[in-house]
mmCIF file of C-alpha atoms in Angstrom:
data_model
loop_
_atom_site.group_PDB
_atom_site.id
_atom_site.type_symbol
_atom_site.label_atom_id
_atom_site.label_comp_id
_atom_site.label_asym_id
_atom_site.label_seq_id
_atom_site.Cartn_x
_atom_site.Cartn_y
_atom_site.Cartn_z
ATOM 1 C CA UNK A 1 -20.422 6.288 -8.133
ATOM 2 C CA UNK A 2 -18.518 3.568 -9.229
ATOM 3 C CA UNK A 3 -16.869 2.627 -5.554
ATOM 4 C CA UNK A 4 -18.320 0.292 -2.913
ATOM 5 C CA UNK A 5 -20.835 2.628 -0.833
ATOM 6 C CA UNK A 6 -21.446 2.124 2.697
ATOM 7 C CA UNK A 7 -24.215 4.017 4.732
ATOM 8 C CA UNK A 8 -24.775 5.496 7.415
ATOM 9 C CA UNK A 9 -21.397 7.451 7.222
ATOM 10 C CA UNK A 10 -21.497 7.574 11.169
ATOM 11 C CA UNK A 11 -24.266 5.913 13.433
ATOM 12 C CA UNK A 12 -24.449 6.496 17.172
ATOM 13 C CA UNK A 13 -27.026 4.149 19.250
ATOM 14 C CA UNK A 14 -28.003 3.855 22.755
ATOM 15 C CA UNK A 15 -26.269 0.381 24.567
ATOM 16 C CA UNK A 16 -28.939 -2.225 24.037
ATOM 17 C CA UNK A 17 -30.531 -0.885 20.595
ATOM 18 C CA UNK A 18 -30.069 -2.788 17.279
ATOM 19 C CA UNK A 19 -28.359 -1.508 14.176
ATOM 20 C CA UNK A 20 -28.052 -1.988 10.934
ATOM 21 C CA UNK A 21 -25.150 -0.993 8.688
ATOM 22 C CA UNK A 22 -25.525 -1.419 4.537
ATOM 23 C CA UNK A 23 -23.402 -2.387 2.095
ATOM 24 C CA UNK A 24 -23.325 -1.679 -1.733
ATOM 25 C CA UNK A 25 -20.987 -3.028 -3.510
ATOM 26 C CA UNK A 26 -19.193 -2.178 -6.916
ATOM 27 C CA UNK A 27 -21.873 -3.428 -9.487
ATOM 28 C CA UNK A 28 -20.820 -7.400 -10.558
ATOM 29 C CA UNK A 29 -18.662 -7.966 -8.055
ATOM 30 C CA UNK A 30 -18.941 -11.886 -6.814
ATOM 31 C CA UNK A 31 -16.912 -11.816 -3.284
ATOM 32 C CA UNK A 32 -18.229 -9.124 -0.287
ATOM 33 C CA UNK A 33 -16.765 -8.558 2.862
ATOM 34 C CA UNK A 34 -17.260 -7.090 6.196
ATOM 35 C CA UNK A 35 -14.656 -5.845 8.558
ATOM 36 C CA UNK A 36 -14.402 -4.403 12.211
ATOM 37 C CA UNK A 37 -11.614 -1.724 12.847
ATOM 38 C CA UNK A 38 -10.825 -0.889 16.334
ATOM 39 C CA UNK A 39 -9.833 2.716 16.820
ATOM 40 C CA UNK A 40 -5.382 2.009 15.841
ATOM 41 C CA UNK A 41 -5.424 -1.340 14.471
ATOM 42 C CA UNK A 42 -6.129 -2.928 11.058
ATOM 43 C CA UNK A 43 -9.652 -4.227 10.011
ATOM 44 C CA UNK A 44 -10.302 -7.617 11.595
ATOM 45 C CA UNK A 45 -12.179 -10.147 9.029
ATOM 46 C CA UNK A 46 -16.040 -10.900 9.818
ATOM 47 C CA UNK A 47 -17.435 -12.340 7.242
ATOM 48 C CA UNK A 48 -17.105 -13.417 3.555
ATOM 49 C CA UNK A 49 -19.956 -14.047 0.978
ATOM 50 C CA UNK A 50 -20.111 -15.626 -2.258
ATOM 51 C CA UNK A 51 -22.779 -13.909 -4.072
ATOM 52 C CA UNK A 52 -25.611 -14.582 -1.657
ATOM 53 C CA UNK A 53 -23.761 -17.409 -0.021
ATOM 54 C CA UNK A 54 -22.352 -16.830 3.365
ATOM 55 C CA UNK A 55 -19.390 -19.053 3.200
ATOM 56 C CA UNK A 56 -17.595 -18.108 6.240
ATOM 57 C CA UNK A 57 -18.903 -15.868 9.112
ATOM 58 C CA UNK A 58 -16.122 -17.088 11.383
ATOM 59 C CA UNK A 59 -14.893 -13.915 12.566
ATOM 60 C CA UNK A 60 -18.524 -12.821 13.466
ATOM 61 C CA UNK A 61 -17.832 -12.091 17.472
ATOM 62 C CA UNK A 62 -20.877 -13.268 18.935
ATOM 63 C CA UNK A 63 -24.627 -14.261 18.200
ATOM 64 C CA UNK A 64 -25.663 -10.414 18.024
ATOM 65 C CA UNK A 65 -23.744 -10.410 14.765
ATOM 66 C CA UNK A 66 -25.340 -11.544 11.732
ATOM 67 C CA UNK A 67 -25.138 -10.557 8.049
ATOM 68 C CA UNK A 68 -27.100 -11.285 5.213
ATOM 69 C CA UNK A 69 -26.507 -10.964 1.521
ATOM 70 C CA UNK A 70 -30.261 -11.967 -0.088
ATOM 71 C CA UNK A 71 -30.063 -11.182 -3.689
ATOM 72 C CA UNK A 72 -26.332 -11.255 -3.898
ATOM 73 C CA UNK A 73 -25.479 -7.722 -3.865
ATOM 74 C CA UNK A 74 -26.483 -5.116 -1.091
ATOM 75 C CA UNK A 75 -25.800 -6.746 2.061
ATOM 76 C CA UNK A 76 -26.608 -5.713 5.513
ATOM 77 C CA UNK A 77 -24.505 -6.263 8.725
ATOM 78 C CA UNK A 78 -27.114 -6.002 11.705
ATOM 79 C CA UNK A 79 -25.837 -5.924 15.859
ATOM 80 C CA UNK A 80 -28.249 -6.883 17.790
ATOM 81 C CA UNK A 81 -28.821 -5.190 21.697
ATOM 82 C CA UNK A 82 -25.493 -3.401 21.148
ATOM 83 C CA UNK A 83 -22.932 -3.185 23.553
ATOM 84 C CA UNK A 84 -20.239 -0.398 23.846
ATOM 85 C CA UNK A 85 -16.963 -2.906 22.883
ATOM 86 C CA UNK A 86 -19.008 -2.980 19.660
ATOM 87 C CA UNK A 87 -18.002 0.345 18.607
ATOM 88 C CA UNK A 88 -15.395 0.781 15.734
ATOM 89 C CA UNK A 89 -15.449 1.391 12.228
ATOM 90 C CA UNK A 90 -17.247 -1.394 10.038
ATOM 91 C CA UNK A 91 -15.856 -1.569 6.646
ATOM 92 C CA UNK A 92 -17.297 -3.363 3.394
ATOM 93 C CA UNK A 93 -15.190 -4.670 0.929
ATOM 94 C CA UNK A 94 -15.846 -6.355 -2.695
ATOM 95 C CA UNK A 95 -13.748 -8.196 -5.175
ATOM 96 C CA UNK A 96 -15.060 -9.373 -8.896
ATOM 97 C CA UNK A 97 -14.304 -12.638 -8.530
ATOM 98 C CA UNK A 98 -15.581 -15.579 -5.932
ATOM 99 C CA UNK A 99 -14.336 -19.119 -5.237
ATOM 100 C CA UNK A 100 -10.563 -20.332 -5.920
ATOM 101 C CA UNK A 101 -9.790 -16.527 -7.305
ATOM 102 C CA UNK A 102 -10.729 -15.102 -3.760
ATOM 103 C CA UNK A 103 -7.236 -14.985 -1.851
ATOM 104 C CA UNK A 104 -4.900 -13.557 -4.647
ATOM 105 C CA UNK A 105 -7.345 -10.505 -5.353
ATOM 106 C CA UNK A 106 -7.382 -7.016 -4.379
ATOM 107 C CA UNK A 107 -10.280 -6.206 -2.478
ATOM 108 C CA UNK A 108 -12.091 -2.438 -3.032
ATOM 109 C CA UNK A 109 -13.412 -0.471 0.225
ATOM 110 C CA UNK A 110 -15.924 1.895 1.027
ATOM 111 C CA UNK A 111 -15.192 4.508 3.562
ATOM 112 C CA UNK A 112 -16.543 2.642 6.595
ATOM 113 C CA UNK A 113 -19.344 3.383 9.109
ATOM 114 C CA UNK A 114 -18.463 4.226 12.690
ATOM 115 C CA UNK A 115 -20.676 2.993 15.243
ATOM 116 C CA UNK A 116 -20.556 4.823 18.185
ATOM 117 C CA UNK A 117 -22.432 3.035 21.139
ATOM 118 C CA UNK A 118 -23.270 4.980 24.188
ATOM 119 C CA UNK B 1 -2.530 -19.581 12.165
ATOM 120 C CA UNK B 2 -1.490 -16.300 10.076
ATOM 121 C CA UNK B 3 -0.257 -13.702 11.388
ATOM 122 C CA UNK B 4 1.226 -9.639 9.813
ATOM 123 C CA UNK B 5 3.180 -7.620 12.218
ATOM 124 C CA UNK B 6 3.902 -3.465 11.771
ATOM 125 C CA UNK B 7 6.090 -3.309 14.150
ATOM 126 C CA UNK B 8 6.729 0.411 13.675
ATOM 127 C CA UNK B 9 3.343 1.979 14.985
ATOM 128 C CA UNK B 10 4.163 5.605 13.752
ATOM 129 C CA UNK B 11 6.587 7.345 11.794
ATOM 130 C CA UNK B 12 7.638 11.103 10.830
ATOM 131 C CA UNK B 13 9.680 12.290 8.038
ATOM 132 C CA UNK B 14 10.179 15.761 6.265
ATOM 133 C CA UNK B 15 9.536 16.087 2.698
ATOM 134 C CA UNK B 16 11.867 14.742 0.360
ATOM 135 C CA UNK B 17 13.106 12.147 3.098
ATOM 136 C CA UNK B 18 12.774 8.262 1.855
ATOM 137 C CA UNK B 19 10.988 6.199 4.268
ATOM 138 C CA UNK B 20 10.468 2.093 4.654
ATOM 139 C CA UNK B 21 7.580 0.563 6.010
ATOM 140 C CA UNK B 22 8.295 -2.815 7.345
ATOM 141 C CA UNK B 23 6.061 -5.767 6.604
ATOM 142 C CA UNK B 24 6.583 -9.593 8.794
ATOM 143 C CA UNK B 25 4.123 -12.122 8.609
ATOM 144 C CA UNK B 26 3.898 -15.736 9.695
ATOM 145 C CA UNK B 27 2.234 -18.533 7.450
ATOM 146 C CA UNK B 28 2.068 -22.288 7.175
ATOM 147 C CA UNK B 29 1.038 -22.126 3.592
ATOM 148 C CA UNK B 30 3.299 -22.149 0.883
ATOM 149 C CA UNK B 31 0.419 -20.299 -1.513
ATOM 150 C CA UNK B 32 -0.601 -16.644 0.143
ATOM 151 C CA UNK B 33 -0.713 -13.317 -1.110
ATOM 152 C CA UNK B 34 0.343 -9.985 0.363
ATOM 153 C CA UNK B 35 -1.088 -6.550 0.283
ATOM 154 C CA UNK B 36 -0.468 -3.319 1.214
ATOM 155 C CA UNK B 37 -3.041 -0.419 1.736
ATOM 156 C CA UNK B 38 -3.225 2.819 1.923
ATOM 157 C CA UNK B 39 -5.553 4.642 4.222
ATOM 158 C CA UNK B 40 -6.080 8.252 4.385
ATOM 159 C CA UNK B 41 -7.941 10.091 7.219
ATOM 160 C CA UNK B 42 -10.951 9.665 5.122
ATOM 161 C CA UNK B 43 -10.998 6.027 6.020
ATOM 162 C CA UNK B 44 -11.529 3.908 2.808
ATOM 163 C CA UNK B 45 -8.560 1.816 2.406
ATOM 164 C CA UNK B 46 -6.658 2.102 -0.957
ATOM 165 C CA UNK B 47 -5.246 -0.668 -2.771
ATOM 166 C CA UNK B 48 -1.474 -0.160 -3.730
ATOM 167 C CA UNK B 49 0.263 -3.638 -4.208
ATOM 168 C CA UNK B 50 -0.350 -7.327 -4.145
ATOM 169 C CA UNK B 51 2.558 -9.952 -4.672
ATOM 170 C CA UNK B 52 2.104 -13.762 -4.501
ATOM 171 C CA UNK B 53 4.141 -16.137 -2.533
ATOM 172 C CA UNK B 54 5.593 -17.452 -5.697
ATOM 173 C CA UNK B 55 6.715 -14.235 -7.094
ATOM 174 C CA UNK B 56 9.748 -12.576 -5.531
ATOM 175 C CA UNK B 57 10.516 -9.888 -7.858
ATOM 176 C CA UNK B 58 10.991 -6.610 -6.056
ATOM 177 C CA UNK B 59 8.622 -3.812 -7.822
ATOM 178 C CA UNK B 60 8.985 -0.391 -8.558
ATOM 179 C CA UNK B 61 5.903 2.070 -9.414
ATOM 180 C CA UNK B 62 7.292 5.621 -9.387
ATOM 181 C CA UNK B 63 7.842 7.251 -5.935
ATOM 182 C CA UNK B 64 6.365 3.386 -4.277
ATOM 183 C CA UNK B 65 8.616 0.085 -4.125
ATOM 184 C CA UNK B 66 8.256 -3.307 -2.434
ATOM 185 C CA UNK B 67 10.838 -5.831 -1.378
ATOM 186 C CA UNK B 68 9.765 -9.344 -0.765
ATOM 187 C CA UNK B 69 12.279 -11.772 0.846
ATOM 188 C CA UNK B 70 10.586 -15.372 1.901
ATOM 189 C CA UNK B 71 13.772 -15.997 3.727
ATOM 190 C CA UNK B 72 13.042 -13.186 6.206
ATOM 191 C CA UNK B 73 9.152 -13.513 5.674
ATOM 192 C CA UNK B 74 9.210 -10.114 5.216
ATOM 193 C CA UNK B 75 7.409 -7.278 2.899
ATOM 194 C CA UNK B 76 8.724 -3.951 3.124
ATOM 195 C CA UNK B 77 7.743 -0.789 1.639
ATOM 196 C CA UNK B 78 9.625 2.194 0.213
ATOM 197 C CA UNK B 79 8.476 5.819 -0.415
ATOM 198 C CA UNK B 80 11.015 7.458 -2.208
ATOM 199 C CA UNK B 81 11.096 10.831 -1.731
ATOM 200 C CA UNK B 82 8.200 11.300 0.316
ATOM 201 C CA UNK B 83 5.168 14.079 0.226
ATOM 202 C CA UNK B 84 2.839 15.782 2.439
ATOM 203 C CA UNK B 85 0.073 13.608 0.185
ATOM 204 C CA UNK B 86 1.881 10.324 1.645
ATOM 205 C CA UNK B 87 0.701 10.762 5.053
ATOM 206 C CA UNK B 88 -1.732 8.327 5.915
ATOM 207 C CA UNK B 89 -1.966 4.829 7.840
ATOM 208 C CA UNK B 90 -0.574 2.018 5.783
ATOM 209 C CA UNK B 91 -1.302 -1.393 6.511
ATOM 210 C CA UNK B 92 0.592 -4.451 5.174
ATOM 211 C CA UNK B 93 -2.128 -7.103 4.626
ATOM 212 C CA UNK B 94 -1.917 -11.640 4.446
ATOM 213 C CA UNK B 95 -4.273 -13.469 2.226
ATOM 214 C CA UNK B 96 -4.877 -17.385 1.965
ATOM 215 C CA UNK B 97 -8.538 -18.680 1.329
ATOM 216 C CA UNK B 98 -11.038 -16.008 2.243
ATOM 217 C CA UNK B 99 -9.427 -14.437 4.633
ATOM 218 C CA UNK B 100 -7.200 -11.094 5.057
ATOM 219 C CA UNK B 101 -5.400 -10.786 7.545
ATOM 220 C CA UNK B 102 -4.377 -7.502 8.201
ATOM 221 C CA UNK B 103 -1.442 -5.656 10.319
ATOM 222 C CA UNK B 104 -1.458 -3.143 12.953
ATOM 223 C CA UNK B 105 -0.797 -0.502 10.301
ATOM 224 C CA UNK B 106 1.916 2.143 10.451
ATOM 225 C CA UNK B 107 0.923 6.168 10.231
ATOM 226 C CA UNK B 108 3.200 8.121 8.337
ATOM 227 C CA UNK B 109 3.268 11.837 8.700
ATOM 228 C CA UNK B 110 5.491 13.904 6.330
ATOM 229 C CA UNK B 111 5.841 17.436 7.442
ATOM 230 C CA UNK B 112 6.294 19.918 5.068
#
């Protein structure tokens, strides 16, 4: 399909196990996103790449986040030794353009993966 | 630092009944964007709208229309008379560098 694509649909891991959640992204799109989504509330930013540059992982909540982006268009968002406040939906989002176009553009979202964490 | 407020969590309308979504964020930057999405219980989030802080012209796109005010700092959307399709969780959405910030979100349900 033409959309970004996000698998697995719906994860569940023990507390303590690591994940990993992919990305694809509409095909030429520069800018990639991750978001967390508490169950009720918007998508809270995580991370932003520039083709494979992570420029900002400032919203990453701790050291057992970390995403990666290595040829500049899958991208993977891995939790290491999972806790259970790490479960929510994580969404991926693209945009065609990068740098000083970033802000003003609509961004395109797959459907999410919810990570359940028992 | 920016912030979006929804300040109405959930709302319920019958068919045919207009409904406004409202929209207040905070900024220091005189250059943002706003957003809003749509998201339906299947979870991907649907782009509808995206004004700049430049640009107050209200818009109109069929049933869908937006007011901006800067005075108010306020984005507000309209569903004109509303459909069963409409319900979903909208969420009124800041942008300035790289990062969206994103409201609370407001669930509509129209009943039939």
């Amino acid at each position: 399909g033409a959309g970004v694509s996000q698998s697995p649909r719906y994860k569940v891991a023990k507390r303590g196990q690591d994940v990993a959640l992919r990305c694809d992204p509409i095909s030429g799109h520069v800018s990639l996103f991750w978001y967390q989504q508490a169950l009720g509330q918007g998508p809270e930013f995580l991370t932003y790449f520039q083709n494979e540059a992570q420029l900002d992982k400032s919203g990453l909540p701790s050291d057992r986040f970390f995403a990666e982006r290595p040829e500049g268009s899958v991208s993977t968002l891995k939790i290491q030794r999972t806790q259970q406040e790490d479960s929510a939906v994580y969404l991926c989002a693209s945009s065609l353009y990068g740098q000083e176009w970033v802000s003003n553009q609509p961004q395109h979202f797959g459907d999410g993966t919810r990570l359940s964490i028992l | 630092a920016q912030k979006v407020t929804q300040a109405q969590t959930e709302i319920s309308v019958v068919e045919k009944e207009d409904v406004t979504l409202d929209c207040v964020y905070e900024t220091r930057d005189t250059t943002y964007y706003l957003f809003w999405y749509k998201q339906p219980p299947s979870g991907e989030l649907v782009f509808l709208i995206r004004r700049n802080s430049f640009d107050e012209q209200n818009e109109i796109s069929g049933r869908y229309s937006w007011n901006f005010q800067k005075s108010t700092s306020s984005f507000n959307f309209t569903i004109t008379a509303s459909q069963v399709v409409d319900s979903a969780v909208y969420f009124c959405a800041l942008s300035e560098d790289n990062d969206m910030r994103f409201g609370a979100g407001t669930r509509l349900t129209v009943k039939p």
